[in-house]
Amino acid sequence: MTDNTVRPQAVYQAHLLDGQGSAIPTLKVLQADGSLYPDATLPTLDRDTALKIYRSCVFTRVLDERMLAAQRQGRISFYMTCTGEEAAVLGAAAALEQEDMIMAQYREHAALHWRGFTTEQFMNQMFSNEKDLGKGRQMPIHYGSRALHYMTISSPLGTQIPQAAGYAYGQKMQGQDRCTLCFFGEGAASEGDFHAGLNMAAVHKAPAIFFCRNNGYAISTPTSEQYAGDGIAPRGLGYGIKSIRVDGNDMLAVLAATQLAREVALREHCPVLIEAMTYRLGAHSSSDDPSGYRSKEEEARWQEHDPVRRFKLWLLAQQWWSEGEDEALYQAYRDEVLAAVKVAEKLAKPALDTLVTDVYDQVPEHLQQQLDEVQQQVRRYPEHYPITAGREQ
Amino acid sequence: MAQMNMLQAINQALHQAMSNDERVLVFGEDVGHFGGVFRATAKLQETFGKDRCFNTPLTEQGIVGFANGLAAQGMRPVAEIQFADYIFPAFDQIVNETAKFRYRSGNEFDVGGLTIRTPYGGGIAGGHYHSQSPEAYFTGTPGLKVVIPRDPYQAKGLLLASIRDDNPVIFMEPKRLYRASVGEVPEEDYELPLSKAELIREGSDITLVGWGAQLELILKAAERAAKQGIQCEVIDLRTLLPWDVDSVAASVEKTGRLLISHEAPLTGGFAGEIAATIGDRCFLYLESPIARVCGLDTPYPLALEQEHMANEHKIYEAIVASVQF
């Protein structure tokens, strides 16, 4: 049984193909100065939406700056920034409907802000306090929200890719007019789950949008040591998936590509692959120092392509935004984030019984016994358990 | 009631689960039109359509990853891994994702609807990669349930309960018994409880614990011991995680002796967990050391399968040694 639409042409001499001359082009809309490329087509975008996107850019910049500092001060244990990739993440998120599922890797919290995750919710997760939706169980930045259709992040790379295929298949089965957006980095695309997920989605015609943030590095590993082909986008073609490469620092290009991807995914019940070319301006994480593997000159070159500035220049040119409003917005978010830090870090940690709940839907007998033992231990040695000692359980 | 073999019982359970709940989907390698390499999924695609019963590409991590996504979305996937020996490519999806989905999200999301079916076990000249019993790799993973039936009646009732349980279940089917084990199975829909062991033979001298195909060998050894005047109490654990400690402990408090037997290698096998727990719970009742009769600590061999296996002769000898201790 084959229904492949591509019919191979026969040749009669042995000749190896090397892919040269068939590199995937890059979609661009916005120039560095905020003007449009000649012939470029604008995505669907009204003033309110554009400003909402921009506000999420600024919030993300402020959050990243403040929380990296908070990690340096020892107030939270870990942090990862989105710096340099705000356009890739927000351009994609803004092309979706609110009820489409987002399954992210970890560097996409801008999308969560876009969906309405509050400053307090970000803080509660990072400070793993009792108001954290995740009950303080995962490392900082592993966000998730059922209400906002944002799947809880997990650390193992690429695992969400076949899951997105399954999630999207379920949406299609139930006749929902919804898709699943799956973010991952170019390093994660080397995992077997990338292959498994894209192939499963293609064969089973799942309306998933696979969105690769190709930011040049996986921790210290440059793309030259990650793959030898033409990046990630051509791989989609090998699976029979419609694919596009886009300038990931160009908010309007990412938005245009993802709007088209969503339309095609839902109309044709099929996956789409987007590769957004961008640059990880910050360190990999608060545990990483990029000066050991890349030059200041390289970073400075990419600063020139700052996606937030490029988008702002366009907004200014539309006269939808002003430098005065810009300064006020940064200041307002700085105040808001600082205030939220102060509240979140004072809230209590989750109650002791959350150690054993949610392992299963019900707490099984052996886990209840283990909890009882820990409770007795805390009562006997309260000085060793300052977080839970003396609290009503 | 009807006479059926284990495959027919499993097939009927899948038909009933899919009829009863349209969220139930069945997929894996060769499960579609062909009906599975063992025929466990026969006629499902014909009855329920290609959207609900389908072949997947040959990728175990893809099958379980896809199933995790479907279950998170609210469906109830029943994924098949063709042989338990090939579940390891999906180990990361199962251990790091499936098992932790609910806990790590604070119950914002879960994959409780997921069931992974997989044929396991030796005795069929399957060599290294068609004979393994990997249950202990999973019993060390909080968040999973591990269920193993021993006959057609158990297989149907436990599979229906597993599919409907709101936790992910690894359902391991003893392929040696697929056609060899035949018994009475009610035609109607029924469930058997998870995490409940079953006392299948009463005795007063020693408690024998096992699961799956191993019970057939344990029962043969118990019969032989009975002829020597040794009364064995035999317990089918049925669910390995979370397991029914109380039933095993109650039996050992009565008999004073315990023997556990499984196909998997001794070291790190689930018998070690049972022995340690019962040693702890029943220390003052024990009249002899807890015996473990298991596979050798080798890869599963082809030519010397009988020598490797925890067969009825080895079990019988261990019963006698325990009683005479």
XYZ file of C-alpha atoms in Angstrom, chain A residues 360 364 366, chain B residues 144-146 194-196 239-244:
15
model
C -0.851 8.295 41.232
C -1.439 4.179 47.546
C 2.789 2.140 50.679
C 3.621 3.439 36.875
C 1.448 0.429 37.504
C 2.766 -2.946 36.355
C -5.433 -3.936 40.382
C -2.984 -4.134 43.297
C -4.813 -7.192 44.633
C 0.017 -6.430 40.054
C 3.692 -5.795 40.770
C 3.417 -2.051 41.308
C 1.868 -1.075 43.661
C 1.916 -4.646 45.001
C -0.295 -6.302 47.587
